[in-house]
Coordinates of C-alpha atoms and ligand atoms in Angstrom, one line a residue:
M1 CA -4.6 -14.0 -24.3
G2 CA -1.1 -14.3 -22.7
F3 CA 2.4 -13.3 -23.4
A4 CA 3.0 -15.9 -26.2
E5 CA -0.3 -15.2 -28.0
L6 CA 0.3 -11.4 -27.9
F7 CA 4.0 -11.2 -28.7
G8 CA 4.5 -14.4 -30.7
Y9 CA 7.3 -16.0 -28.6
Q10 CA 7.8 -17.3 -25.1
P11 CA 8.8 -15.1 -22.1
T12 CA 12.1 -15.6 -20.3
G13 CA 10.3 -16.0 -17.0
V14 CA 7.4 -15.0 -14.8
W15 CA 7.8 -13.0 -11.6
S16 CA 5.0 -12.2 -9.1
A17 CA 4.4 -9.8 -6.3
P18 CA 1.5 -9.4 -3.8
G19 CA -0.8 -6.6 -2.9
R20 CA -0.7 -5.4 0.7
V21 CA -3.0 -4.4 3.5
N22 CA -1.9 -2.1 6.2
L23 CA -2.8 -3.3 9.7
I24 CA -1.8 0.0 11.3
G25 CA 0.4 3.0 10.7
E26 CA -1.5 5.2 8.2
H27 CA -0.1 8.3 6.6
T28 CA 3.1 7.8 8.7
D29 CA 5.4 6.5 5.9
Y30 CA 6.1 9.9 4.2
N31 CA 6.6 11.4 7.7
E32 CA 9.5 9.0 8.3
G33 CA 7.4 7.1 10.9
F34 CA 6.4 3.5 11.5
V35 CA 4.1 1.2 9.5
F36 CA 2.9 -2.3 10.0
P37 CA 1.4 -3.8 6.8
F38 CA 1.4 -7.3 5.5
A39 CA 1.6 -8.8 2.0
I40 CA -1.7 -10.5 1.0
N41 CA -2.5 -13.7 -0.8
R42 CA -3.6 -11.8 -4.0
R43 CA -0.8 -11.4 -6.5
T44 CA 0.3 -9.8 -9.8
F45 CA 2.2 -11.9 -12.3
A46 CA 4.5 -10.4 -14.9
A47 CA 5.8 -12.5 -17.8
I48 CA 8.8 -10.8 -19.3
A49 CA 11.5 -11.1 -21.9
L50 CA 14.3 -8.7 -22.8
R51 CA 14.6 -7.4 -26.4
D52 CA 17.6 -6.6 -28.5
D53 CA 16.5 -3.0 -29.0
N54 CA 15.3 -0.1 -26.7
L55 CA 11.6 -0.7 -27.3
V56 CA 9.4 -1.5 -24.2
R57 CA 6.0 -3.0 -24.8
V58 CA 3.6 -3.8 -21.9
S59 CA 0.1 -5.2 -21.9
S60 CA -2.2 -6.9 -19.5
S61 CA -5.2 -9.1 -19.1
F62 CA -7.2 -6.1 -17.8
S63 CA -6.7 -3.9 -20.9
P64 CA -5.9 -5.1 -24.5
V65 CA -3.9 -2.0 -25.4
I66 CA -0.1 -2.4 -25.9
H67 CA 1.7 0.6 -24.3
E68 CA 5.1 1.4 -25.7
T69 CA 8.0 3.5 -24.7
D70 CA 11.8 3.8 -25.3
V71 CA 13.7 2.4 -22.4
T72 CA 16.3 5.2 -22.6
N73 CA 13.7 8.0 -22.6
I74 CA 10.9 7.2 -20.1
T75 CA 8.9 10.3 -19.1
K76 CA 5.7 11.1 -17.4
T77 CA 2.9 11.4 -20.0
D78 CA -0.9 11.1 -19.9
D79 CA -0.8 8.3 -22.5
N80 CA 1.1 6.0 -20.2
D81 CA -2.1 5.2 -18.3
W82 CA -1.6 2.1 -16.0
A83 CA 1.7 1.4 -17.9
A84 CA 3.2 4.3 -15.9
Y85 CA 3.8 1.7 -13.1
P86 CA 6.0 -0.7 -15.1
F87 CA 7.6 2.2 -17.0
G88 CA 8.3 4.0 -13.7
V89 CA 10.4 1.1 -12.3
A90 CA 12.1 0.6 -15.6
W91 CA 13.2 4.3 -15.3
S92 CA 14.0 4.2 -11.6
I93 CA 16.1 1.0 -11.7
Q94 CA 18.3 2.8 -14.3
Q95 CA 18.6 5.8 -11.9
L96 CA 19.5 3.7 -8.9
S97 CA 22.0 1.2 -10.6
K98 CA 24.6 1.6 -13.2
V99 CA 22.8 -0.8 -15.5
T100 CA 22.8 -0.5 -19.3
A101 CA 19.1 -1.1 -19.9
T102 CA 17.6 -2.9 -22.9
G103 CA 14.0 -2.9 -24.0
F104 CA 11.6 -5.6 -22.9
D105 CA 8.1 -7.1 -23.6
C106 CA 5.9 -7.6 -20.6
Y107 CA 2.4 -9.1 -20.0
I108 CA 0.6 -8.7 -16.7
E109 CA -2.2 -10.6 -15.0
S110 CA -3.4 -9.7 -11.5
D111 CA -6.0 -10.7 -8.9
V112 CA -5.3 -7.8 -6.6
P113 CA -8.5 -5.6 -6.7
V114 CA -7.8 -2.3 -8.3
G115 CA -8.7 1.0 -6.5
A116 CA -9.4 -0.8 -3.2
G117 CA -6.4 0.5 -1.3
L118 CA -4.7 -2.9 -1.5
S119 CA -1.8 -1.6 -3.6
S120 CA -2.5 -3.2 -6.9
S121 CA -0.1 -0.6 -8.2
A122 CA 2.8 -1.6 -5.9
A123 CA 2.2 -5.2 -6.9
I124 CA 2.7 -4.3 -10.6
E125 CA 5.8 -2.3 -9.7
C126 CA 7.4 -5.0 -7.6
A127 CA 6.7 -7.9 -10.0
V128 CA 8.2 -5.9 -12.8
S129 CA 11.1 -4.4 -10.8
S130 CA 12.0 -7.9 -9.5
A131 CA 12.1 -9.2 -13.1
L132 CA 14.1 -6.3 -14.5
N133 CA 16.5 -6.4 -11.5
D134 CA 17.2 -10.1 -12.4
L135 CA 17.2 -9.8 -16.2
W136 CA 19.3 -6.6 -16.3
N137 CA 21.6 -7.8 -13.5
A138 CA 21.0 -4.5 -11.8
G139 CA 22.1 -6.0 -8.4
L140 CA 19.6 -4.0 -6.3
D141 CA 18.5 -5.5 -2.9
R142 CA 14.9 -5.6 -1.8
R143 CA 15.1 -2.3 0.0
A144 CA 16.5 -0.6 -3.1
L145 CA 13.8 -2.2 -5.1
A146 CA 11.2 -0.7 -2.7
R147 CA 12.8 2.7 -3.3
A148 CA 12.7 2.1 -7.0
G149 CA 9.0 1.5 -6.9
Q150 CA 8.4 4.6 -4.8
M151 CA 10.6 6.7 -7.2
G152 CA 8.8 5.5 -10.2
E153 CA 5.4 6.2 -8.7
N154 CA 6.5 9.7 -7.6
E155 CA 8.2 10.7 -10.8
I156 CA 6.6 8.8 -13.7
V157 CA 3.1 8.2 -12.3
G158 CA 3.0 11.5 -10.4
A159 CA 1.6 10.3 -7.1
P160 CA 3.6 11.6 -4.1
T161 CA 3.3 8.3 -2.1
G162 CA 5.6 6.9 0.6
I163 CA 7.6 3.6 0.7
M164 CA 5.2 1.4 2.7
D165 CA 3.4 -0.4 -0.2
Q166 CA 6.5 -1.5 -2.1
S167 CA 8.2 -2.5 1.2
A168 CA 5.3 -4.8 2.1
S169 CA 5.1 -6.3 -1.4
L170 CA 8.8 -7.1 -1.4
L171 CA 9.4 -8.1 2.2
G172 CA 6.2 -9.9 3.2
E173 CA 6.4 -13.4 4.7
T174 CA 3.7 -16.0 5.4
D175 CA 1.8 -15.3 8.6
H176 CA 4.0 -12.3 9.4
G177 CA 3.5 -8.5 9.2
V178 CA 6.3 -6.2 8.1
F179 CA 7.2 -3.7 10.9
L180 CA 9.0 -1.0 9.0
D181 CA 10.8 2.1 10.3
C182 CA 10.5 4.5 7.3
R183 CA 13.4 6.6 8.5
S184 CA 16.1 3.9 8.7
L185 CA 14.2 1.5 6.4
E186 CA 14.9 -1.2 8.9
A187 CA 12.2 -3.9 8.5
K188 CA 11.3 -6.7 10.9
P189 CA 9.0 -9.6 10.2
I190 CA 6.6 -9.9 13.2
A191 CA 4.5 -13.1 13.7
L192 CA 0.8 -12.2 13.6
G193 CA -0.7 -15.5 14.9
F194 CA -4.2 -14.7 13.5
A195 CA -5.0 -18.3 12.6
E196 CA -3.9 -19.7 16.0
A197 CA -6.0 -17.2 17.7
G198 CA -9.1 -18.1 15.6
L199 CA -9.1 -14.8 13.7
E200 CA -9.3 -13.7 10.1
L201 CA -8.7 -10.3 8.6
L202 CA -11.7 -9.3 6.5
I203 CA -11.3 -6.7 3.7
I204 CA -14.4 -4.6 3.1
D205 CA -13.9 -3.0 -0.3
T206 CA -16.4 -0.2 -0.3
K207 CA -16.1 0.2 -4.1
V208 CA -15.7 4.0 -3.6
A209 CA -12.9 4.6 -6.0
H210 CA -9.9 6.3 -4.6
R211 CA -7.0 7.8 -6.6
L212 CA -3.8 8.9 -5.0
V213 CA -3.0 11.3 -7.8
D214 CA -6.0 13.4 -6.9
G215 CA -5.4 16.3 -4.6
G216 CA -6.4 15.0 -1.1
Y217 CA -3.3 12.9 -0.5
A218 CA -0.9 15.6 -1.7
A219 CA -2.7 18.1 0.5
R220 CA -2.3 15.9 3.6
R221 CA 1.3 15.4 2.8
A222 CA 1.8 19.2 2.4
A223 CA 0.0 19.9 5.7
C224 CA 2.4 17.5 7.5
E225 CA 5.4 19.2 6.0
A226 CA 4.1 22.6 7.0
G227 CA 3.4 21.4 10.5
A228 CA 7.0 19.9 10.8
A229 CA 8.5 23.2 9.6
V230 CA 6.6 25.3 12.2
M231 CA 7.7 22.8 14.9
G232 CA 11.3 23.1 13.8
V233 CA 11.8 19.4 12.8
T234 CA 12.6 17.8 9.5
S235 CA 9.9 15.2 9.8
L236 CA 6.9 14.6 12.1
R237 CA 8.7 11.4 13.2
E238 CA 10.8 13.5 15.5
L239 CA 7.8 14.5 17.6
S240 CA 6.3 12.5 20.4
T241 CA 3.0 12.8 22.1
D242 CA 4.7 15.1 24.7
D243 CA 5.2 17.7 22.0
L244 CA 1.5 18.0 21.3
T245 CA 0.8 20.7 23.9
K246 CA 3.4 22.9 22.2
A247 CA 2.0 22.0 18.8
K248 CA -1.4 23.1 19.8
E249 CA -0.1 26.5 20.8
L250 CA 1.9 27.0 17.6
L251 CA -0.3 25.5 14.8
D252 CA -3.7 26.4 13.4
D253 CA -6.4 23.9 14.2
V254 CA -6.4 22.0 11.0
T255 CA -2.6 21.6 10.8
F256 CA -2.5 20.6 14.5
R257 CA -5.0 17.8 14.0
R258 CA -3.0 16.5 11.0
V259 CA 0.1 16.5 13.2
R260 CA -1.7 14.9 16.1
H261 CA -2.8 12.1 13.9
V262 CA 0.7 11.3 12.7
V263 CA 2.3 11.6 16.1
T264 CA -0.4 9.4 17.9
E265 CA -0.4 6.9 14.9
N266 CA 3.3 6.3 15.3
Q267 CA 2.8 5.6 18.9
R268 CA -0.1 3.2 18.1
V269 CA 2.1 1.2 15.7
L270 CA 4.7 0.8 18.5
D271 CA 1.9 -0.2 20.9
T272 CA 0.5 -2.7 18.5
I273 CA 3.9 -4.4 18.1
D274 CA 4.2 -4.5 21.9
T275 CA 0.7 -5.7 22.5
L276 CA 1.0 -8.5 19.9
A277 CA 4.1 -9.8 21.5
N278 CA 2.8 -9.6 25.1
Q279 CA -1.0 -10.2 24.8
G280 CA -1.5 -11.7 21.3
P281 CA -3.7 -10.5 18.3
R282 CA -7.0 -10.5 20.2
A283 CA -5.7 -7.5 22.2
I284 CA -4.9 -5.1 19.3
G285 CA -8.5 -4.3 18.4
E286 CA -8.7 -1.1 20.4
L287 CA -5.6 0.3 18.8
M288 CA -7.0 -0.4 15.3
H289 CA -10.2 1.4 16.1
A290 CA -8.4 4.3 17.7
S291 CA -6.4 4.6 14.4
H292 CA -9.7 4.8 12.5
V293 CA -11.1 7.5 14.7
S294 CA -7.9 9.5 14.3
L295 CA -8.0 9.2 10.5
R296 CA -11.6 10.1 10.5
D297 CA -11.6 13.1 12.8
D298 CA -8.0 14.4 12.8
F299 CA -6.6 13.5 9.4
E300 CA -10.1 13.6 7.7
V301 CA -9.4 11.0 5.0
S302 CA -12.3 8.7 5.7
V303 CA -15.7 8.6 3.9
D304 CA -19.2 7.6 5.1
E305 CA -19.0 4.2 3.5
L306 CA -15.7 3.4 5.4
D307 CA -17.1 4.7 8.7
T308 CA -20.2 2.6 8.2
A309 CA -18.1 -0.5 7.4
V310 CA -16.0 0.0 10.5
E311 CA -18.8 0.7 13.0
T312 CA -21.1 -2.1 11.6
A313 CA -18.3 -4.6 11.8
M314 CA -17.4 -3.6 15.3
R315 CA -21.1 -3.8 16.4
H316 CA -21.3 -7.3 15.1
G317 CA -18.3 -8.8 16.7
A318 CA -15.1 -7.6 14.9
I319 CA -12.3 -7.2 17.4
G320 CA -10.9 -4.2 15.7
A321 CA -11.7 -2.4 12.4
R322 CA -10.4 0.6 10.5
M323 CA -10.0 2.1 7.1
T324 CA -6.8 1.0 5.4
G325 CA -4.6 2.7 2.8
G326 CA -4.6 6.3 1.7
G327 CA -8.4 6.8 2.3
F328 CA -11.0 8.9 0.4
G329 CA -12.6 5.6 -0.5
G330 CA -11.1 2.1 -0.9
A331 CA -11.2 -0.6 1.8
A332 CA -11.7 -1.1 5.5
I333 CA -10.3 -4.0 7.5
A334 CA -12.0 -5.9 10.2
L335 CA -10.1 -8.4 12.5
T336 CA -12.9 -10.9 13.1
P337 CA -13.3 -14.2 15.1
V338 CA -13.8 -17.0 12.6
E339 CA -17.2 -17.9 14.0
L340 CA -18.5 -14.3 13.4
I341 CA -17.3 -13.9 9.8
S342 CA -20.7 -14.5 8.2
E343 CA -22.5 -12.4 10.8
V344 CA -20.1 -9.4 10.2
T345 CA -20.3 -9.9 6.4
L346 CA -24.0 -10.1 6.2
S347 CA -24.5 -7.2 8.6
V348 CA -22.2 -4.9 6.6
M349 CA -24.0 -6.0 3.3
A350 CA -27.4 -5.2 4.9
E351 CA -26.3 -1.9 6.3
F352 CA -24.8 -0.8 2.9
E353 CA -28.0 -1.8 1.2
A354 CA -30.2 0.1 3.7
L355 CA -28.2 3.2 3.2
G356 CA -28.3 3.0 -0.6
Y357 CA -24.5 2.5 -0.9
A358 CA -22.9 0.3 -3.7
K359 CA -22.6 -3.4 -2.8
P360 CA -19.3 -3.9 -1.0
D361 CA -16.9 -6.7 -1.8
I362 CA -16.0 -8.6 1.4
F363 CA -13.3 -11.3 1.6
A364 CA -10.6 -12.6 3.9
V365 CA -6.9 -12.2 3.3
S366 CA -3.9 -13.9 4.9
P367 CA -0.3 -12.8 5.2
A368 CA 1.7 -14.1 2.2
P369 CA 5.2 -14.1 0.9
G370 CA 6.7 -11.1 -1.0
A371 CA 7.9 -10.9 -4.6
I372 CA 9.4 -14.0 -6.1
R373 CA 10.4 -15.5 -9.5
E374 CA 7.8 -18.1 -10.3
I375 CA 9.3 -19.8 -13.4
Ligands
GLA401 C1 -1.0 5.0 0.1 C2 0.5 5.3 -0.2 C3 1.4 4.9 1.0 C4 0.9 5.4 2.3 C5 -0.6 5.2 2.5 C6 -1.2 5.9 3.7 O1 -1.2 3.7 0.2 O2 0.9 4.7 -1.4 O3 2.7 5.3 0.7 O4 1.2 6.8 2.4 O5 -1.4 5.7 1.3 O6 -0.7 5.3 4.8

């Protein structure tokens, strides 16, 4: 079933946007720090047509239900379910532009795995926001659309997430990562050179479901804000590794470790950009692994399945591996020489089976272009 079968007429066009994977820079975006994700070759497609009235109807290949709302009165409700993502951007584009919105029909298909920490939600937001921006003539640029996605997610979905995922989904380029300063929102495409170096980035989806609306993510964010307040700064971005001695004196142990993760992670992102430019992608593995250790021990957002995926992949030849995304489940990444892909894959599978974990999904992704109009 597609748009035409469901709604009985043809859509005006189809827009698509990719999921993303974060190479390094985790839990730094909402601290105004640095991130370095890339858009992946898994996409969400949104077929859309404007209506003459205020009705919004959205449906998808993954759920037959048609969700409805009034475009002039979009609110956060439990009934929205996954439709909170398209509804959210329909709301936020109206907040950020002077547009007079009309209703629309929308049908979504996606091959971005859900719940794996690969931003299936940002892919929906960015496909729909790109479409509405064009069809409503809202005139927002890509940075503003990233902000629209984040606002919709914060206010209509109710997840207090940062701006990384939408930025990657909108600004991604083939074979490049998106180096984003989350304070200035300045974004630079950086060549990754994985293929030339004989490397592939493996995703190890642990199948441990993670949900950002659950309490852990918000609690980490609150700890960062509390730490910044005690340190007398507006965001942890303003601290450097030199400030950690003072932070240790002033903060309780848990808050100190949350702060140390963010401060050292920002530095690791800068070091990764530097290392890539000067030594190439085979040299960034240690930084990736150090990021994982910090997320596991200081930020405490990893789970046993992620730790097992990371350590097993490293033992069997991955150059670097780490959990990616918000944590509490989801996926790990392993930067792996092409000739060791099957060894790493089979070893992780075997280790998960031996430990009685669910069977992971393991596949390679490559850096792909951001949101576009398809037809
Ligand atoms: C989720 C959020 C992002 C970011 C990451 C952690 O993916 O949506 O904004 O905070 O977690 O780096």
